[in-house]
Amino acid sequence: MATKYAHHEHLGHVVFITAAAAIGGFLFGYDSAVINGAVVGIQKYFHVGPVEIGFVVAIALLGSAVGAWAGGGLADRLGRTRTMQVAALLFAVSSIGQMLPFAIWDLAFWRVIAGFAIGMASVIGPAYIAEVAPPAYRGRLGSFQQLAIVLGIAVSQLVDFLIVQLAGGNVNNPLWGLQAWQWMLGACVVPALFYLTFALIIPESPRYLIMSGRTRRAREVLSEIEPEDTDIEAHIAEIQHVLRTQRVPGLKDLRGSALGLLPIVWVGIGLSIFQQFVGINVIFYYSSVLWQSVGITQSASLLISFSSSMINIVGTFIAISLVDRIGRKPLLLIGSAGMAVSLATAAWAFSAARTVGKTVTLPDPQGLIALVAANVFVLFFALSWGVVVWVLLGEMFPNRIRAAALGISAGAQWIANWAVTVTFPAMAAWNLPLTYAMYAFFAVLSFLFVVRWVRETKGRKLEDMG
């Protein structure tokens, strides 16, 4: 298999269309993490406390859960590229709405709409990429989704930092007629328009075209993405056979004897939940507040958040280089072990925090250890669970249930993300070290889950999954 694709004549075209599809992941990362820099500004502007701000930050994730659940069905009804176009429009409109809220509930409403678009993008990107990528390159091309997510996170942190610098170091300072935090939230309209443009020009997935009866167009697309020596007619016949012998995708196809769902669907749900329960998005949603809570200035905390995002990118490139070499399962196990150790170390370091008056500080060397441990955690997550979960969710399910199962799994991921995000402010105020110890415990459980339930998919054709 690897030899066949070593001289893939159309690989450049495949890379282009998968990268274009992954722009949805960029928006996913940007829109999810941009709130990090705006949290303090929103609190002061609307005069709300930690419970309310936790609700506003997390409410987008409930929208994401609904969007992920609906995205699979929309992708099977409208097509992969048309669903991307809908998501791009929702991204653009919600960005303007978030930039110009007139009340806290209005901001929450637009964050739900943005979340819905994020959820759709989280489903359609991996599904589309898996369906157009050759098996020998599918892991690396599937990694584009996570690479785009971490790039979106990094760019959002950089944009936050630059905007607050332009506004004189405070997110509530005026800037071009608005407060700085409003520009942070509105800037997402730019990549949303890029996403819409590319979604209008990339080809539809050949598997969806065959599913919807457009075999001639599917033949044209396959001839553009497969090597020249590929037997296109045999490939079409194989896809048709799989689709003909299995029912039309739907939620009813996910039912099984294992607590109401097929075992493979439960594995997807488990991967999604553990990816969030290790607390990774606490770093990207609340890191500026976290570092400010232990004595670091607002501007410096945003710079630290950006450095964490750069480490996230480095880890993602490591994963891309390894996912098709050593496989999915070994990377997950390495990541779980590294996350467990680094999170436990961070929990120990945060236990040394001291309050003098209203100022919280971390003494040396615990302050440095906490910073290093947090970034080591980000690195191990990025080189393993950040990339591999999305690769697996895009490829591990049989053809007939891929979009629906991906929707359920991504929906579970967003609900888990919401649970972590909405509880962190209150839990951190109650006991920050114990909160991080809990995330370390889930990292240990994730190791055991992978050992017992996750099967290797490296090099297998999508038609062989099941």
CSV table of C-alpha atoms in Angstrom, one decimal:
chain,number,residue,atom,x,y,z
A,1,MET,CA,0.0,0.0,0.0
A,2,ALA,CA,2.7,2.5,1.0
A,3,THR,CA,4.6,1.7,-2.2
A,4,LYS,CA,1.6,2.3,-4.4
A,5,TYR,CA,1.2,5.8,-3.0
A,6,ALA,CA,4.8,6.7,-2.8
A,7,HIS,CA,4.5,8.4,-6.2
A,8,HIS,CA,1.0,9.8,-6.0
A,9,GLU,CA,0.6,12.1,-9.0
A,10,HIS,CA,-2.4,14.0,-7.5
A,11,LEU,CA,-1.1,14.3,-3.9
A,12,GLY,CA,-0.7,18.1,-4.2
A,13,HIS,CA,-4.4,18.4,-5.2
A,14,VAL,CA,-5.4,16.1,-2.3
A,15,VAL,CA,-3.4,18.2,0.1
A,16,PHE,CA,-5.0,21.4,-1.1
A,17,ILE,CA,-8.6,20.2,-0.7
A,18,THR,CA,-8.0,18.6,2.7
A,19,ALA,CA,-6.3,21.8,3.9
A,20,ALA,CA,-9.3,23.8,2.6
A,21,ALA,CA,-11.7,21.5,4.4
A,22,ALA,CA,-9.6,21.9,7.6
A,23,ILE,CA,-10.2,25.7,7.6
A,24,GLY,CA,-13.3,24.7,9.6
A,25,GLY,CA,-10.9,23.3,12.2
A,26,PHE,CA,-9.1,26.7,12.2
A,27,LEU,CA,-12.4,28.4,12.9
A,28,PHE,CA,-13.2,25.8,15.5
A,29,GLY,CA,-9.9,26.5,17.3
A,30,TYR,CA,-10.1,30.3,16.9
A,31,ASP,CA,-13.7,30.8,18.0
A,32,SER,CA,-13.2,28.3,20.9
A,33,ALA,CA,-10.1,30.0,22.3
A,34,VAL,CA,-10.6,33.7,21.5
A,35,ILE,CA,-12.8,33.9,24.5
A,36,ASN,CA,-9.7,33.4,26.7
A,37,GLY,CA,-8.5,36.9,26.2
A,38,ALA,CA,-12.0,38.4,26.4
A,39,VAL,CA,-13.1,36.8,29.7
A,40,VAL,CA,-11.9,39.5,32.0
A,41,GLY,CA,-13.3,42.2,29.7
A,42,ILE,CA,-16.7,40.6,29.6
A,43,GLN,CA,-16.8,40.3,33.3
A,44,LYS,CA,-16.0,43.9,33.9
A,45,TYR,CA,-18.2,45.2,31.0
A,46,PHE,CA,-21.3,43.4,32.2
A,47,HIS,CA,-20.5,43.3,35.9
A,48,VAL,CA,-20.9,39.5,36.3
A,49,GLY,CA,-19.2,37.0,38.6
A,50,PRO,CA,-17.4,33.6,38.0
A,51,VAL,CA,-20.6,31.6,37.8
A,52,GLU,CA,-22.1,33.9,35.1
A,53,ILE,CA,-18.8,34.1,33.1
A,54,GLY,CA,-18.4,30.3,33.3
A,55,PHE,CA,-21.9,30.0,31.9
A,56,VAL,CA,-21.2,32.4,29.0
A,57,VAL,CA,-17.9,30.7,28.1
A,58,ALA,CA,-19.4,27.2,28.3
A,59,ILE,CA,-22.8,27.9,26.6
A,60,ALA,CA,-21.1,27.8,23.2
A,61,LEU,CA,-20.2,24.2,23.9
A,62,LEU,CA,-23.8,23.2,24.3
A,63,GLY,CA,-24.4,24.7,20.9
A,64,SER,CA,-21.4,22.7,19.6
A,65,ALA,CA,-22.9,19.5,20.9
A,66,VAL,CA,-26.2,20.2,19.0
A,67,GLY,CA,-24.2,21.2,15.9
A,68,ALA,CA,-22.1,18.1,16.0
A,69,TRP,CA,-25.2,15.9,16.4
A,70,ALA,CA,-27.0,17.7,13.6
A,71,GLY,CA,-23.9,18.0,11.4
A,72,GLY,CA,-23.7,14.3,10.7
A,73,GLY,CA,-27.3,14.2,9.4
A,74,LEU,CA,-26.9,17.5,7.4
A,75,ALA,CA,-23.7,16.1,5.8
A,76,ASP,CA,-25.7,13.0,4.6
A,77,ARG,CA,-28.6,15.1,3.4
A,78,LEU,CA,-27.0,18.2,1.9
A,79,GLY,CA,-23.5,16.9,1.2
A,80,ARG,CA,-20.1,17.5,2.8
A,81,THR,CA,-19.3,20.8,1.0
A,82,ARG,CA,-22.7,22.3,1.3
A,83,THR,CA,-22.7,21.7,5.1
A,84,MET,CA,-19.3,23.4,5.2
A,85,GLN,CA,-20.8,26.5,3.5
A,86,VAL,CA,-23.7,26.6,6.1
A,87,ALA,CA,-21.1,26.4,8.9
A,88,ALA,CA,-19.0,29.2,7.4
A,89,LEU,CA,-22.1,31.5,7.2
A,90,LEU,CA,-23.0,30.8,10.8
A,91,PHE,CA,-19.4,31.5,11.9
A,92,ALA,CA,-19.5,34.9,10.1
A,93,VAL,CA,-22.9,36.1,11.4
A,94,SER,CA,-22.2,34.9,15.0
A,95,SER,CA,-18.8,36.7,15.0
A,96,ILE,CA,-20.5,40.1,14.3
A,97,GLY,CA,-23.2,39.3,16.9
A,98,GLN,CA,-20.6,38.5,19.6
A,99,MET,CA,-18.7,41.7,18.8
A,100,LEU,CA,-21.8,43.9,19.3
A,101,PRO,CA,-23.8,42.4,22.2
A,102,PHE,CA,-26.2,44.7,24.1
A,103,ALA,CA,-26.6,42.4,27.1
A,104,ILE,CA,-25.0,39.3,28.6
A,105,TRP,CA,-27.8,37.1,27.4
A,106,ASP,CA,-27.4,38.5,23.9
A,107,LEU,CA,-23.7,37.6,24.0
A,108,ALA,CA,-24.6,34.1,25.2
A,109,PHE,CA,-27.1,33.7,22.3
A,110,TRP,CA,-24.5,34.5,19.6
A,111,ARG,CA,-22.0,32.2,21.4
A,112,VAL,CA,-24.6,29.4,21.0
A,113,ILE,CA,-24.9,30.1,17.3
A,114,ALA,CA,-21.1,30.1,17.0
A,115,GLY,CA,-21.0,26.9,19.0
A,116,PHE,CA,-23.4,25.2,16.6
A,117,ALA,CA,-21.1,26.1,13.7
A,118,ILE,CA,-18.1,24.8,15.6
A,119,GLY,CA,-19.9,21.5,16.2
A,120,MET,CA,-20.8,21.2,12.5
A,121,ALA,CA,-17.2,21.9,11.5
A,122,SER,CA,-15.9,19.3,14.1
A,123,VAL,CA,-17.9,16.6,12.3
A,124,ILE,CA,-17.7,17.5,8.7
A,125,GLY,CA,-13.9,18.2,8.5
A,126,PRO,CA,-12.7,14.7,9.7
A,127,ALA,CA,-15.4,12.9,7.7
A,128,TYR,CA,-14.6,14.7,4.4
A,129,ILE,CA,-10.8,14.4,4.8
A,130,ALA,CA,-11.1,10.7,5.6
A,131,GLU,CA,-13.2,10.2,2.5
A,132,VAL,CA,-10.9,11.9,0.0
A,133,ALA,CA,-7.5,10.8,1.5
A,134,PRO,CA,-5.6,7.8,0.2
A,135,PRO,CA,-5.1,5.1,3.0
A,136,ALA,CA,-1.3,5.5,3.0
A,137,TYR,CA,-1.6,9.3,3.8
A,138,ARG,CA,-4.9,9.3,5.6
A,139,GLY,CA,-3.4,9.6,9.1
A,140,ARG,CA,-1.2,12.6,8.1
A,141,LEU,CA,-4.0,14.3,6.1
A,142,GLY,CA,-6.5,13.6,8.9
A,143,SER,CA,-4.1,15.4,11.2
A,144,PHE,CA,-4.8,18.6,9.2
A,145,GLN,CA,-8.0,19.0,11.2
A,146,GLN,CA,-6.1,19.1,14.5
A,147,LEU,CA,-3.3,21.2,13.0
A,148,ALA,CA,-5.8,23.7,11.9
A,149,ILE,CA,-7.5,23.7,15.3
A,150,VAL,CA,-4.2,24.4,17.1
A,151,LEU,CA,-3.3,27.1,14.5
A,152,GLY,CA,-6.6,28.7,15.1
A,153,ILE,CA,-6.0,28.6,18.9
A,154,ALA,CA,-2.5,30.2,18.4
A,155,VAL,CA,-3.7,32.9,16.1
A,156,SER,CA,-6.6,33.8,18.4
A,157,GLN,CA,-4.1,34.1,21.3
A,158,LEU,CA,-1.8,36.3,19.2
A,159,VAL,CA,-4.7,38.4,18.0
A,160,ASP,CA,-5.9,38.8,21.6
A,161,PHE,CA,-2.4,39.9,22.6
A,162,LEU,CA,-1.9,42.4,19.8
A,163,ILE,CA,-5.4,43.9,20.3
A,164,VAL,CA,-4.8,44.4,24.0
A,165,GLN,CA,-1.4,46.0,23.2
A,166,LEU,CA,-3.1,48.4,20.8
A,167,ALA,CA,-5.6,49.2,23.5
A,168,GLY,CA,-2.9,50.1,26.0
A,169,GLY,CA,-2.7,46.8,27.9
A,170,ASN,CA,-6.3,46.5,29.1
A,171,VAL,CA,-9.1,44.6,27.3
A,172,ASN,CA,-11.7,47.1,28.6
A,173,ASN,CA,-9.9,50.1,27.0
A,174,PRO,CA,-11.6,51.8,24.0
A,175,LEU,CA,-10.3,50.9,20.5
A,176,TRP,CA,-11.8,52.2,17.3
A,177,GLY,CA,-15.2,52.9,18.9
A,178,LEU,CA,-15.5,49.6,20.8
A,179,GLN,CA,-13.8,48.0,23.7
A,180,ALA,CA,-10.8,45.8,22.9
A,181,TRP,CA,-12.5,42.5,23.9
A,182,GLN,CA,-15.2,43.2,21.3
A,183,TRP,CA,-12.7,43.3,18.5
A,184,MET,CA,-11.2,40.0,19.7
A,185,LEU,CA,-14.6,38.3,19.2
A,186,GLY,CA,-15.4,40.0,15.9
A,187,ALA,CA,-12.1,39.2,14.2
A,188,CYS,CA,-13.4,35.7,13.4
A,189,VAL,CA,-15.4,37.0,10.5
A,190,VAL,CA,-12.2,37.1,8.4
A,191,PRO,CA,-11.3,33.4,8.5
A,192,ALA,CA,-15.0,32.6,8.2
A,193,LEU,CA,-15.2,34.3,4.8
A,194,PHE,CA,-12.1,32.3,3.7
A,195,TYR,CA,-13.7,29.1,4.8
A,196,LEU,CA,-16.8,30.0,2.8
A,197,THR,CA,-14.7,30.7,-0.3
A,198,PHE,CA,-12.8,27.4,-0.2
A,199,ALA,CA,-16.0,25.4,0.6
A,200,LEU,CA,-17.5,26.7,-2.6
A,201,ILE,CA,-14.6,25.5,-4.8
A,202,ILE,CA,-13.5,22.1,-3.4
A,203,PRO,CA,-15.1,19.0,-4.9
A,204,GLU,CA,-17.8,17.0,-3.1
A,205,SER,CA,-16.7,13.7,-1.4
A,206,PRO,CA,-16.8,10.8,-3.9
A,207,ARG,CA,-18.4,8.5,-1.3
A,208,TYR,CA,-21.2,11.0,-0.8
A,209,LEU,CA,-21.6,11.4,-4.6
A,210,ILE,CA,-22.0,7.7,-5.0
A,211,MET,CA,-24.4,7.5,-2.0
A,212,SER,CA,-26.6,10.2,-3.7
A,213,GLY,CA,-26.5,8.5,-7.1
A,214,ARG,CA,-24.1,10.9,-8.9
A,215,THR,CA,-21.7,8.2,-10.0
A,216,ARG,CA,-20.3,10.1,-13.1
A,217,ARG,CA,-19.3,13.1,-10.9
A,218,ALA,CA,-17.8,10.6,-8.4
A,219,ARG,CA,-15.7,9.1,-11.2
A,220,GLU,CA,-14.4,12.6,-12.1
A,221,VAL,CA,-13.4,13.4,-8.5
A,222,LEU,CA,-11.8,10.0,-7.9
A,223,SER,CA,-9.7,10.5,-11.1
A,224,GLU,CA,-8.5,13.8,-9.6
A,225,ILE,CA,-7.5,12.4,-6.2
A,226,GLU,CA,-6.4,8.8,-6.8
A,227,PRO,CA,-3.1,7.7,-8.4
A,228,GLU,CA,-3.2,7.3,-12.2
A,229,ASP,CA,-2.8,3.5,-12.0
A,230,THR,CA,-5.9,3.1,-9.7
A,231,ASP,CA,-8.7,1.1,-11.1
A,232,ILE,CA,-11.4,3.7,-10.7
A,233,GLU,CA,-14.3,1.5,-11.8
A,234,ALA,CA,-13.3,-1.2,-9.3
A,235,HIS,CA,-13.0,1.4,-6.5
A,236,ILE,CA,-16.5,2.7,-7.4
A,237,ALA,CA,-17.9,-0.8,-7.4
A,238,GLU,CA,-16.4,-1.5,-4.0
A,239,ILE,CA,-18.0,1.6,-2.5
A,240,GLN,CA,-21.3,0.8,-4.2
A,241,HIS,CA,-21.2,-2.7,-2.8
A,242,VAL,CA,-20.6,-1.5,0.7
A,243,LEU,CA,-23.4,1.1,0.4
A,244,ARG,CA,-25.8,-1.4,-1.2
A,245,THR,CA,-25.3,-4.1,1.4
A,246,GLN,CA,-25.8,-1.8,4.3
A,247,ARG,CA,-28.6,0.5,5.2
A,248,VAL,CA,-28.8,4.3,4.6
A,249,PRO,CA,-26.9,6.1,7.4
A,250,GLY,CA,-29.1,7.1,10.3
A,251,LEU,CA,-29.1,7.1,14.1
A,252,LYS,CA,-31.0,3.8,14.0
A,253,ASP,CA,-27.9,2.2,12.5
A,254,LEU,CA,-26.0,3.0,15.7
A,255,ARG,CA,-28.1,0.8,17.9
A,256,GLY,CA,-26.5,-2.3,19.3
A,257,SER,CA,-26.6,-4.6,22.3
A,258,ALA,CA,-24.0,-2.7,24.3
A,259,LEU,CA,-26.1,-0.3,26.4
A,260,GLY,CA,-28.2,0.6,23.3
A,261,LEU,CA,-25.3,1.4,20.9
A,262,LEU,CA,-22.8,-0.5,18.8
A,263,PRO,CA,-19.5,-1.2,20.7
A,264,ILE,CA,-17.5,0.8,18.1
A,265,VAL,CA,-19.8,3.9,18.8
A,266,TRP,CA,-19.1,3.6,22.5
A,267,VAL,CA,-15.3,3.5,21.8
A,268,GLY,CA,-15.7,6.8,19.8
A,269,ILE,CA,-17.7,8.3,22.6
A,270,GLY,CA,-15.1,7.2,25.2
A,271,LEU,CA,-12.2,8.7,23.1
A,272,SER,CA,-14.1,12.0,22.9
A,273,ILE,CA,-14.9,12.2,26.6
A,274,PHE,CA,-11.4,11.3,27.7
A,275,GLN,CA,-9.9,13.9,25.3
A,276,GLN,CA,-11.8,16.6,27.2
A,277,PHE,CA,-11.8,15.2,30.8
A,278,VAL,CA,-8.0,15.6,31.0
A,279,GLY,CA,-8.7,19.4,31.2
A,280,ILE,CA,-7.0,20.5,28.0
A,281,ASN,CA,-9.4,23.3,27.2
A,282,VAL,CA,-9.0,24.8,30.7
A,283,ILE,CA,-5.6,25.9,29.3
A,284,PHE,CA,-7.0,27.5,26.2
A,285,TYR,CA,-10.3,29.0,27.7
A,286,TYR,CA,-9.0,30.2,31.1
A,287,SER,CA,-5.2,30.3,31.0
A,288,SER,CA,-5.1,34.1,31.1
A,289,VAL,CA,-7.4,34.1,34.2
A,290,LEU,CA,-5.4,31.1,35.7
A,291,TRP,CA,-2.1,32.8,35.4
A,292,GLN,CA,-3.5,36.1,36.6
A,293,SER,CA,-4.9,34.3,39.6
A,294,VAL,CA,-1.4,33.3,40.7
A,295,GLY,CA,0.1,36.8,40.4
A,296,ILE,CA,0.9,37.3,36.6
A,297,THR,CA,-0.1,40.5,34.9
A,298,GLN,CA,-2.9,40.6,32.2
A,299,SER,CA,-0.6,41.3,29.3
A,300,ALA,CA,2.0,38.7,30.4
A,301,SER,CA,-0.7,36.1,30.9
A,302,LEU,CA,-1.8,36.5,27.3
A,303,LEU,CA,1.8,36.1,26.2
A,304,ILE,CA,2.1,32.9,28.2
A,305,SER,CA,-1.2,31.6,26.6
A,306,PHE,CA,0.3,32.3,23.2
A,307,SER,CA,3.5,30.4,24.1
A,308,SER,CA,1.4,27.4,25.1
A,309,SER,CA,-0.4,27.6,21.8
A,310,MET,CA,3.0,27.5,20.0
A,311,ILE,CA,3.9,24.4,22.0
A,312,ASN,CA,0.6,23.0,20.9
A,313,ILE,CA,1.6,23.5,17.3
A,314,VAL,CA,5.0,21.8,17.8
A,315,GLY,CA,3.3,18.8,19.4
A,316,THR,CA,0.8,18.6,16.5
A,317,PHE,CA,3.6,18.5,13.9
A,318,ILE,CA,5.3,15.7,15.9
A,319,ALA,CA,2.0,13.7,15.8
A,320,ILE,CA,1.6,14.3,12.1
A,321,SER,CA,5.1,12.9,11.5
A,322,LEU,CA,4.5,9.8,13.7
A,323,VAL,CA,0.8,8.9,13.3
A,324,ASP,CA,1.3,6.8,10.1
A,325,ARG,CA,4.6,5.5,11.2
A,326,ILE,CA,4.1,4.1,14.7
A,327,GLY,CA,0.3,4.0,14.6
A,328,ARG,CA,-2.6,5.6,16.5
A,329,LYS,CA,-2.7,3.4,19.6
A,330,PRO,CA,1.0,3.8,20.7
A,331,LEU,CA,0.7,7.6,20.4
A,332,LEU,CA,-2.4,7.6,22.6
A,333,LEU,CA,-0.6,5.6,25.2
A,334,ILE,CA,2.5,7.8,25.2
A,335,GLY,CA,0.3,10.9,25.5
A,336,SER,CA,-1.8,9.5,28.4
A,337,ALA,CA,1.3,8.6,30.4
A,338,GLY,CA,2.9,12.0,29.8
A,339,MET,CA,-0.3,13.9,30.6
A,340,ALA,CA,-0.8,12.0,33.9
A,341,VAL,CA,2.7,12.9,35.1
A,342,SER,CA,2.6,16.5,34.1
A,343,LEU,CA,-0.9,17.2,35.5
A,344,ALA,CA,0.0,15.6,38.8
A,345,THR,CA,3.1,17.8,38.9
A,346,ALA,CA,1.0,20.9,38.2
A,347,ALA,CA,-1.4,19.9,41.0
A,348,TRP,CA,1.5,19.7,43.4
A,349,ALA,CA,3.0,23.1,42.3
A,350,PHE,CA,-0.4,24.9,42.6
A,351,SER,CA,-0.7,23.6,46.2
A,352,ALA,CA,2.1,26.0,47.1
A,353,ALA,CA,0.0,29.1,46.2
A,354,ARG,CA,-0.2,31.7,48.9
A,355,THR,CA,-2.6,34.7,49.4
A,356,VAL,CA,-1.3,37.9,50.9
A,357,GLY,CA,-4.2,40.4,51.2
A,358,LYS,CA,-6.0,40.1,47.8
A,359,THR,CA,-2.8,39.1,45.9
A,360,VAL,CA,-2.2,35.4,45.1
A,361,THR,CA,1.4,34.3,44.3
A,362,LEU,CA,3.3,31.1,43.6
A,363,PRO,CA,6.7,31.0,45.3
A,364,ASP,CA,9.9,29.7,43.7
A,365,PRO,CA,10.5,27.1,42.5
A,366,GLN,CA,6.8,26.1,42.3
A,367,GLY,CA,5.9,29.0,40.0
A,368,LEU,CA,8.3,27.9,37.4
A,369,ILE,CA,7.5,24.2,37.9
A,370,ALA,CA,3.7,25.0,37.4
A,371,LEU,CA,4.5,26.8,34.1
A,372,VAL,CA,6.7,24.0,32.8
A,373,ALA,CA,4.3,21.3,33.8
A,374,ALA,CA,1.4,23.0,32.2
A,375,ASN,CA,3.3,23.4,28.9
A,376,VAL,CA,4.6,19.8,29.1
A,377,PHE,CA,1.0,18.7,29.5
A,378,VAL,CA,0.0,20.7,26.4
A,379,LEU,CA,2.9,19.1,24.4
A,380,PHE,CA,1.9,15.5,25.3
A,381,PHE,CA,-1.7,16.2,24.6
A,382,ALA,CA,-0.9,17.7,21.2
A,383,LEU,CA,1.4,14.9,20.0
A,384,SER,CA,-1.2,12.3,20.9
A,385,TRP,CA,-4.9,12.8,21.9
A,386,GLY,CA,-5.2,16.1,20.2
A,387,VAL,CA,-4.5,14.7,16.8
A,388,VAL,CA,-5.2,10.9,17.1
A,389,VAL,CA,-8.7,11.2,18.4
A,390,TRP,CA,-9.8,13.2,15.3
A,391,VAL,CA,-7.9,10.8,13.0
A,392,LEU,CA,-9.7,7.8,14.6
A,393,LEU,CA,-13.1,9.5,14.6
A,394,GLY,CA,-12.8,10.2,10.9
A,395,GLU,CA,-11.7,6.6,9.9
A,396,MET,CA,-12.7,4.0,12.6
A,397,PHE,CA,-16.4,3.7,11.8
A,398,PRO,CA,-17.9,1.6,8.9
A,399,ASN,CA,-19.0,3.6,5.8
A,400,ARG,CA,-22.7,3.2,6.5
A,401,ILE,CA,-22.6,4.9,9.9
A,402,ARG,CA,-19.5,7.2,9.6
A,403,ALA,CA,-21.3,10.5,9.6
A,404,ALA,CA,-23.9,9.6,12.1
A,405,ALA,CA,-21.4,7.9,14.5
A,406,LEU,CA,-19.0,10.8,14.1
A,407,GLY,CA,-21.8,13.2,15.0
A,408,ILE,CA,-22.7,11.3,18.2
A,409,SER,CA,-19.0,11.0,19.2
A,410,ALA,CA,-18.3,14.7,18.5
A,411,GLY,CA,-21.5,15.6,20.4
A,412,ALA,CA,-20.3,13.7,23.4
A,413,GLN,CA,-17.0,15.5,23.1
A,414,TRP,CA,-18.7,18.9,23.3
A,415,ILE,CA,-20.9,17.9,26.2
A,416,ALA,CA,-17.7,16.7,28.1
A,417,ASN,CA,-16.0,20.0,27.1
A,418,TRP,CA,-19.0,21.9,28.4
A,419,ALA,CA,-18.9,20.0,31.7
A,420,VAL,CA,-15.2,20.8,32.2
A,421,THR,CA,-15.5,24.4,31.1
A,422,VAL,CA,-18.5,25.4,33.1
A,423,THR,CA,-17.2,23.8,36.3
A,424,PHE,CA,-13.6,25.0,36.2
A,425,PRO,CA,-14.1,28.6,37.5
A,426,ALA,CA,-16.0,27.4,40.6
A,427,MET,CA,-13.7,24.3,41.2
A,428,ALA,CA,-10.5,26.4,40.8
A,429,ALA,CA,-11.8,28.9,43.3
A,430,TRP,CA,-12.6,26.1,45.7
A,431,ASN,CA,-9.4,24.0,45.3
A,432,LEU,CA,-7.1,24.5,42.3
A,433,PRO,CA,-4.6,21.7,43.2
A,434,LEU,CA,-7.4,19.1,43.6
A,435,THR,CA,-8.9,20.1,40.3
A,436,TYR,CA,-5.7,19.4,38.5
A,437,ALA,CA,-5.3,16.1,40.4
A,438,MET,CA,-8.7,15.1,39.1
A,439,TYR,CA,-7.6,15.8,35.5
A,440,ALA,CA,-4.4,13.7,36.2
A,441,PHE,CA,-6.7,10.8,37.4
A,442,PHE,CA,-8.7,11.0,34.1
A,443,ALA,CA,-5.4,10.8,32.2
A,444,VAL,CA,-4.6,7.6,34.0
A,445,LEU,CA,-8.0,6.2,33.1
A,446,SER,CA,-7.5,7.2,29.5
A,447,PHE,CA,-4.4,5.0,29.3
A,448,LEU,CA,-6.4,2.0,30.6
A,449,PHE,CA,-9.2,2.7,28.2
A,450,VAL,CA,-6.9,2.7,25.2
A,451,VAL,CA,-5.2,-0.5,26.3
A,452,ARG,CA,-8.5,-2.3,26.6
A,453,TRP,CA,-10.8,-0.9,23.9
A,454,VAL,CA,-9.0,0.9,21.1
A,455,ARG,CA,-8.0,-1.0,17.9
A,456,GLU,CA,-5.2,0.1,15.5
A,457,THR,CA,-6.5,1.5,12.2
A,458,LYS,CA,-3.1,2.4,10.5
A,459,GLY,CA,-3.0,1.5,6.8
A,460,ARG,CA,-6.6,0.0,6.7
A,461,LYS,CA,-9.0,1.0,3.9
A,462,LEU,CA,-12.2,2.8,5.0
A,463,GLU,CA,-14.2,0.0,3.3
A,464,ASP,CA,-12.5,-2.5,5.7
A,465,MET,CA,-13.5,-0.7,8.9
A,466,GLY,CA,-16.2,-2.3,11.1
